[in-house]
CSV table of C-alpha atoms and ligand atoms in Angstrom, one decimal:
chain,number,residue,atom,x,y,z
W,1,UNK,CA,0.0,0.0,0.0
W,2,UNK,CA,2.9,2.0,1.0
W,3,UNK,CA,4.1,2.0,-2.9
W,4,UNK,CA,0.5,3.3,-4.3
W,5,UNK,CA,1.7,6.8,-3.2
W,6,UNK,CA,4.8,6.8,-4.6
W,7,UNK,CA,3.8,4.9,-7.8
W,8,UNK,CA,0.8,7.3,-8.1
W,9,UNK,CA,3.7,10.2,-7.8
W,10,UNK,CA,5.8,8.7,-10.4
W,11,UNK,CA,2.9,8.3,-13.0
W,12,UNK,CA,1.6,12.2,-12.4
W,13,UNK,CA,5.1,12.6,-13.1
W,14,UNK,CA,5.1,10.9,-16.6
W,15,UNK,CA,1.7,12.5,-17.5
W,16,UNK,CA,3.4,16.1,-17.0
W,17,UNK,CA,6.8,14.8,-19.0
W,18,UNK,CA,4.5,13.8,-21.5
W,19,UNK,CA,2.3,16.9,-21.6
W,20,UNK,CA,5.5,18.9,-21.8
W,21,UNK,CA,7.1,17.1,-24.5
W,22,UNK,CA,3.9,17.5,-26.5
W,23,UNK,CA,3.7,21.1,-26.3
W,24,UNK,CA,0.4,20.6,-24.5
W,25,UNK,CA,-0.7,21.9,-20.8
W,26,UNK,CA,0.7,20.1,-17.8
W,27,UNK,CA,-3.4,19.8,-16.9
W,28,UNK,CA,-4.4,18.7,-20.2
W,29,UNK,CA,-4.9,15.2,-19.4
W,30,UNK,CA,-6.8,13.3,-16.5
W,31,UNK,CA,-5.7,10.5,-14.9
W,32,UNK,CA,-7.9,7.2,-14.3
W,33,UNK,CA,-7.2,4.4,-11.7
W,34,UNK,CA,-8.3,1.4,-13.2
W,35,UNK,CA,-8.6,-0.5,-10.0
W,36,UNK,CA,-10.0,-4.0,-11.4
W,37,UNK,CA,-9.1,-7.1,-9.2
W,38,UNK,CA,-7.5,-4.8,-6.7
W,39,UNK,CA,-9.0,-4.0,-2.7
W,40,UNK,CA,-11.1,-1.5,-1.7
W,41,UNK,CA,-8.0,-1.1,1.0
W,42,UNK,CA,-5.8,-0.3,-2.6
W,43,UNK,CA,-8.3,2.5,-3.6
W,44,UNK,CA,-8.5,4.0,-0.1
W,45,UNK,CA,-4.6,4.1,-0.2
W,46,UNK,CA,-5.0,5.9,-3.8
W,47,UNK,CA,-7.7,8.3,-2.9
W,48,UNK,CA,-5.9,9.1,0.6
W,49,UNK,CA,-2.9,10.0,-2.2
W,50,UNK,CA,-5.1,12.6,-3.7
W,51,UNK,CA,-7.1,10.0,-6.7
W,52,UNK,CA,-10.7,10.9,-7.7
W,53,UNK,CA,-11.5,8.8,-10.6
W,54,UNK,CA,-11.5,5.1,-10.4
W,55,UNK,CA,-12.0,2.7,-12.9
W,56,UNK,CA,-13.5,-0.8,-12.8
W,57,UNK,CA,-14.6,-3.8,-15.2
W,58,UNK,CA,-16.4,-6.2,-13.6
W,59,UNK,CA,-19.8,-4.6,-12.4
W,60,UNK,CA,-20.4,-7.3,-9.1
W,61,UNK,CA,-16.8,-6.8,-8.0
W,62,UNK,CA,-17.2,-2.8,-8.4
W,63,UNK,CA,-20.2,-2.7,-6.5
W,64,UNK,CA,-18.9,-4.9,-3.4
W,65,UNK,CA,-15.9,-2.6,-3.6
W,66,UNK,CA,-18.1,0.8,-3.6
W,67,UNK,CA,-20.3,-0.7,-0.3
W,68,UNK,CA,-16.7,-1.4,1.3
W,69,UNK,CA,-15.9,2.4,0.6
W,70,UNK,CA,-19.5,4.0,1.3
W,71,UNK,CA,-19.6,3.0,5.1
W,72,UNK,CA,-16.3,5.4,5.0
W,73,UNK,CA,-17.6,8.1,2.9
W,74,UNK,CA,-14.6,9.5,1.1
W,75,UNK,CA,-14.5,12.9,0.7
W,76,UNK,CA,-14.4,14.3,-2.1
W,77,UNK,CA,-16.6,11.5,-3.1
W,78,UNK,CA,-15.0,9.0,-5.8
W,79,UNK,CA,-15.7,9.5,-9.5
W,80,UNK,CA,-16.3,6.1,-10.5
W,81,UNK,CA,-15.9,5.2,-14.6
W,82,UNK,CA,-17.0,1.9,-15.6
W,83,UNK,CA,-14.4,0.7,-18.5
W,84,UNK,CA,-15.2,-2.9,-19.1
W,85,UNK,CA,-17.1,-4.2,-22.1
W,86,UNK,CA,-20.5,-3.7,-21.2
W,87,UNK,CA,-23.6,-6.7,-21.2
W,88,UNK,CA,-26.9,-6.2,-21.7
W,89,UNK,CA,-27.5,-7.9,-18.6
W,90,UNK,CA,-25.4,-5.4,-16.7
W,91,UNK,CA,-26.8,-2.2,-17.9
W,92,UNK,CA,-29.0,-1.4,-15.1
W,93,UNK,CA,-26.6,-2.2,-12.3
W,94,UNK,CA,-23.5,0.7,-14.7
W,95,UNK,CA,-26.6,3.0,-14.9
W,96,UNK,CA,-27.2,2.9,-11.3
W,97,UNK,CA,-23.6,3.0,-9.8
W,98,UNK,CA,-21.7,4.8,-12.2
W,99,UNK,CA,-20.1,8.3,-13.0
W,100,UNK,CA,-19.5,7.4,-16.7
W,101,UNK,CA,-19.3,4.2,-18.7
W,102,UNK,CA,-16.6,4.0,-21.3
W,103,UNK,CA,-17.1,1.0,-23.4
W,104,UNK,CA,-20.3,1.8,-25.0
W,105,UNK,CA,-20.2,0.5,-28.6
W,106,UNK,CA,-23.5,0.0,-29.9
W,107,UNK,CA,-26.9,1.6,-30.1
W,108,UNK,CA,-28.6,-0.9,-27.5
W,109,UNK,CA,-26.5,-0.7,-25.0
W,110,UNK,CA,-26.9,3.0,-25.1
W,111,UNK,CA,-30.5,2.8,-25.1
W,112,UNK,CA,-30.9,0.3,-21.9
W,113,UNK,CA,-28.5,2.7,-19.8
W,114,UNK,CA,-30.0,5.9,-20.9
W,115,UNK,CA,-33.7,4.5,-19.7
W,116,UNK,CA,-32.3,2.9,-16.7
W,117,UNK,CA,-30.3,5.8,-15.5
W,118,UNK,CA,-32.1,7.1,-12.4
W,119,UNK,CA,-33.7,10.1,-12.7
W,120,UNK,CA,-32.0,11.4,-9.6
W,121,UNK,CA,-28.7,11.1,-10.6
W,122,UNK,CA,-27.1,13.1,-13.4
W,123,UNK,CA,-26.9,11.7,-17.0
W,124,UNK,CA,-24.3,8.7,-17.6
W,125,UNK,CA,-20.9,10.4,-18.9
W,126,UNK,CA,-20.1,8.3,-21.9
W,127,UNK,CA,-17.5,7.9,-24.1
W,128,UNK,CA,-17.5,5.6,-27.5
W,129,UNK,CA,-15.7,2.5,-27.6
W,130,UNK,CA,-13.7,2.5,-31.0
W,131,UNK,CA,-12.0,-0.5,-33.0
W,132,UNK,CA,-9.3,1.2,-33.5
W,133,UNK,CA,-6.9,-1.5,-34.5
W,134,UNK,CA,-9.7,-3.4,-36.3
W,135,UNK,CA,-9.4,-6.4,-34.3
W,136,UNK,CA,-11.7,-9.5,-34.9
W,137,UNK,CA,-12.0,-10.5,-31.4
W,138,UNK,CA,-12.1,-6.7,-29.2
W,139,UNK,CA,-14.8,-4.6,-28.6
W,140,UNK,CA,-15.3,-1.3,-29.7
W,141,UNK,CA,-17.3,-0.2,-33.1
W,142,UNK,CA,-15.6,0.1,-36.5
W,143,UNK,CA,-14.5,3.3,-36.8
W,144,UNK,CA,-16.9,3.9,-39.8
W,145,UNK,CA,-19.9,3.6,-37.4
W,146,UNK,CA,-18.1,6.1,-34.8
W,147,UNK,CA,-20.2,9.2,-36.6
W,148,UNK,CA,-24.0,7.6,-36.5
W,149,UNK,CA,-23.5,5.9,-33.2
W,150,UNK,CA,-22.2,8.9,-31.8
W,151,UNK,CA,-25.1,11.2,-33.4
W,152,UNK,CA,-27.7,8.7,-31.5
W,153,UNK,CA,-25.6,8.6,-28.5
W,154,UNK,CA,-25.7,12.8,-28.1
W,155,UNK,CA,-29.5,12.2,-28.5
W,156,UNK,CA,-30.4,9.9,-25.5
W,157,UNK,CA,-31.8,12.2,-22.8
W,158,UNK,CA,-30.1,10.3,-19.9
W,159,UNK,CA,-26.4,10.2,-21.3
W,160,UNK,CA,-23.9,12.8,-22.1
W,161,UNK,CA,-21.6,12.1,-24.6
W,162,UNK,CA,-18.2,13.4,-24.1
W,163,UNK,CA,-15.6,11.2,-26.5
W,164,UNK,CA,-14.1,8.3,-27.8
W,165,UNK,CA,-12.3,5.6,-26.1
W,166,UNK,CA,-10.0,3.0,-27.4
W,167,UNK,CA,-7.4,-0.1,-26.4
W,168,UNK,CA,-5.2,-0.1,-29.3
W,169,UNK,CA,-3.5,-3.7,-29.8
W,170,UNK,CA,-0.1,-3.3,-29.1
W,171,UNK,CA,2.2,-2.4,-32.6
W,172,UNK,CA,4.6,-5.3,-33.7
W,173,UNK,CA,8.3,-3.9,-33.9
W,174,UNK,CA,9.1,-1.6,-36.3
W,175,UNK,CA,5.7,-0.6,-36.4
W,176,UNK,CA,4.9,3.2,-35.4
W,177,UNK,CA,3.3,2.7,-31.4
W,178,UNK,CA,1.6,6.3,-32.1
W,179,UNK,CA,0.2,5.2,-35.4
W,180,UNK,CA,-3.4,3.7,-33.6
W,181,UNK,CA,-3.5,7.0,-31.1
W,182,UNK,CA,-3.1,9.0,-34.3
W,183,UNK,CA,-5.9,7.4,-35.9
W,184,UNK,CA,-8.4,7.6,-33.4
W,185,UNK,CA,-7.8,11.8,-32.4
W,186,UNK,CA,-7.9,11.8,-36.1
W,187,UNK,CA,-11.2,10.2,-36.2
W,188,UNK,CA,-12.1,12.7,-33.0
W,189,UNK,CA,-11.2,16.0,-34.4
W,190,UNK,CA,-13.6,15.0,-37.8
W,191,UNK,CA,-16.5,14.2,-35.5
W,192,UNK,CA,-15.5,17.4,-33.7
W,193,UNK,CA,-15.5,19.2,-37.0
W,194,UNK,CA,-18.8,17.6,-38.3
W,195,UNK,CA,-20.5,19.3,-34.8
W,196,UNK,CA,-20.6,16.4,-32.4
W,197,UNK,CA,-19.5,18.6,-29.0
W,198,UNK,CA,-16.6,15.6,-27.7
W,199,UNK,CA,-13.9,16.8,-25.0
W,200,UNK,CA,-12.7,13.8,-24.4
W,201,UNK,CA,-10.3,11.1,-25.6
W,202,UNK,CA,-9.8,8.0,-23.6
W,203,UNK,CA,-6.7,6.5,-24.6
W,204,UNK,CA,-3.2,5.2,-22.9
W,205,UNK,CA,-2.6,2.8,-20.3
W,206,UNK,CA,0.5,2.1,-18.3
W,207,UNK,CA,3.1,0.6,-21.0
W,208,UNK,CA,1.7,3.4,-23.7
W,209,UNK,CA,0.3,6.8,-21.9
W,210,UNK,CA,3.2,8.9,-23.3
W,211,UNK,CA,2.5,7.4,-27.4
W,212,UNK,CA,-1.1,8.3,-26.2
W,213,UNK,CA,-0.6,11.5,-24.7
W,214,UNK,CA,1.4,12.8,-27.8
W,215,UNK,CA,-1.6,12.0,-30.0
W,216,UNK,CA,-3.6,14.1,-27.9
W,217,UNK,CA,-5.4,11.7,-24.9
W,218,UNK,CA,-6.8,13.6,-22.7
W,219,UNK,CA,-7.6,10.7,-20.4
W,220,UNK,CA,-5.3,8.3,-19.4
W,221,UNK,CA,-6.5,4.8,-18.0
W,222,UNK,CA,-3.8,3.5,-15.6
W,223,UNK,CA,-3.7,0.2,-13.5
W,224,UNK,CA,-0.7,-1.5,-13.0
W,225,UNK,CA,1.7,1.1,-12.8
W,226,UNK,CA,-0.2,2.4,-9.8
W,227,UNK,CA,-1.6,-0.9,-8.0
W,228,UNK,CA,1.3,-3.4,-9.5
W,229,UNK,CA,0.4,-6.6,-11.0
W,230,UNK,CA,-3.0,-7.6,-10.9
W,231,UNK,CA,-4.2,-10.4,-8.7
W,232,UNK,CA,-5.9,-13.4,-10.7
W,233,UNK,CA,-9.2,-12.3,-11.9
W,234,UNK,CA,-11.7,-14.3,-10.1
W,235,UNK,CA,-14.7,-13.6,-11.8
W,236,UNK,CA,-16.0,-11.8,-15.4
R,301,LIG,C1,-7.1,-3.0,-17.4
R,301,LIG,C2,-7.4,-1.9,-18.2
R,301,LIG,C3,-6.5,-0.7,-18.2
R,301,LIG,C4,-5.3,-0.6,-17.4
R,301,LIG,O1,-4.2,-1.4,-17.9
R,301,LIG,P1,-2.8,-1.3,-17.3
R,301,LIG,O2,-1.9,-1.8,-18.4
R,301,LIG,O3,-2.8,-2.1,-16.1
R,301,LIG,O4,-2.5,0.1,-17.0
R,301,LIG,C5,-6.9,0.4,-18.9
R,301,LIG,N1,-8.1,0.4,-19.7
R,301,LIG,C6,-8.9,-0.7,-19.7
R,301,LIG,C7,-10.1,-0.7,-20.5
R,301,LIG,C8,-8.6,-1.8,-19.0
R,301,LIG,O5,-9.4,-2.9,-19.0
């Protein structure tokens, strides 16, 4: 626990270096603790270490974690981001627990959360989940679809969408490693352009936040270089 701190320290650290080497502001990017498979203890240590946003991937594990943390009421309260792949069958449960979800990447989906998002709360901070690397097997719509499912996104009354959000597969050597980030805030300053009102871009995670962050992220999603290796997942 003693090491979140300091590992926490080191990657603000790399965000700035990054920010800097890009020409961009030191505060142009936000910083996500993706906290999967790790203790509510972990995140306490993380928010004690100044951490707002969490994020988490497995809905049943996030919400035993968040009734650890309630019955100690952090303050300021945690901003929690959902960032797995989302289920139908889960909708209701993101809707009700969640800040934002990040992996939205289909109309449906979008549909259940924005009716099931209580009407007490305010609307479910999105982001787009795009393909980016056009792999068979990930989630995330082709980025050909980004523009329409973005357009009926914006038009849910119980969702705000604020940007795209992407897990490029790792480049092969040789291969440029900024080459997916490029694509993407490529594909985020034409839907920009074409009206859609997007201030966020959710790329970068510990082994590629700089390649990210030169491409113009302006959200970082960082586990393991804060928390260390993940336990064993012990449940989807
Ligand atoms: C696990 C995960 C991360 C964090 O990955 P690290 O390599 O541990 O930093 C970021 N984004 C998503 C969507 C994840 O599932």
């Amino acid at each position: 626990m003693a090491d979140i701190e300091s590992h926490l320290a080191a990657v603000r650290h790399r965000i700035r270096a990054a920010c800097r080497a890009a020409g961009r502001s030191e505060d142009a990017v936000r910083l996500l603790a993706i906290s999967k498979t790790q203790s509510a203890d972990a995140i306490r240590a993380a928010h004690a270490a100044g951490q707002i946003a969490f994020g988490e991937n497995y809905v049943q594990e996030a919400l035993d974690k968040q009734a650890q943390l309630t019955a100690t009421a952090l303050q300021p309260p945690i901003e929690w981001h959902f960032t797995g792949p989302i289920q139908s069958n889960k909708t209701r449960a993101i809707a009700q627990a969640f800040d934002w979800a990040h992996g939205v990447d289909r109309l449906k989906i979008a549909q259940r959360l924005s009716e099931q998002r209580p009407a007490e709360l305010p609307p479910l901070q999105v982001c787009v989940q795009v393909n980016i690397s056009g792999e068979a097997s990930k989630s995330g719509c082709a980025p050909a679809e980004a523009a329409e499912l973005c357009r009926a996104v914006a038009a849910l009354p119980r969702l705000r969408l604020r940007g795209l959000m992407a897990i490029p597969a790792p480049t092969a050597d040789g291969e440029d490693p900024r080459a997916p980030f490029r694509a993407l805030h490529a594909l985020f300053e034409t839907l920009r352009r074409d009206g859609l009102e997007l201030d966020t871009l959710s790329a970068g995670m510990s082994d590629d936040l700089e390649a990210a962050i030169a491409e113009g992220s302006t959200l970082v999603r960082v586990g393991t270089a804060i928390f260390g290796a993940r336990p064993r997942a012990t449940h989807t």
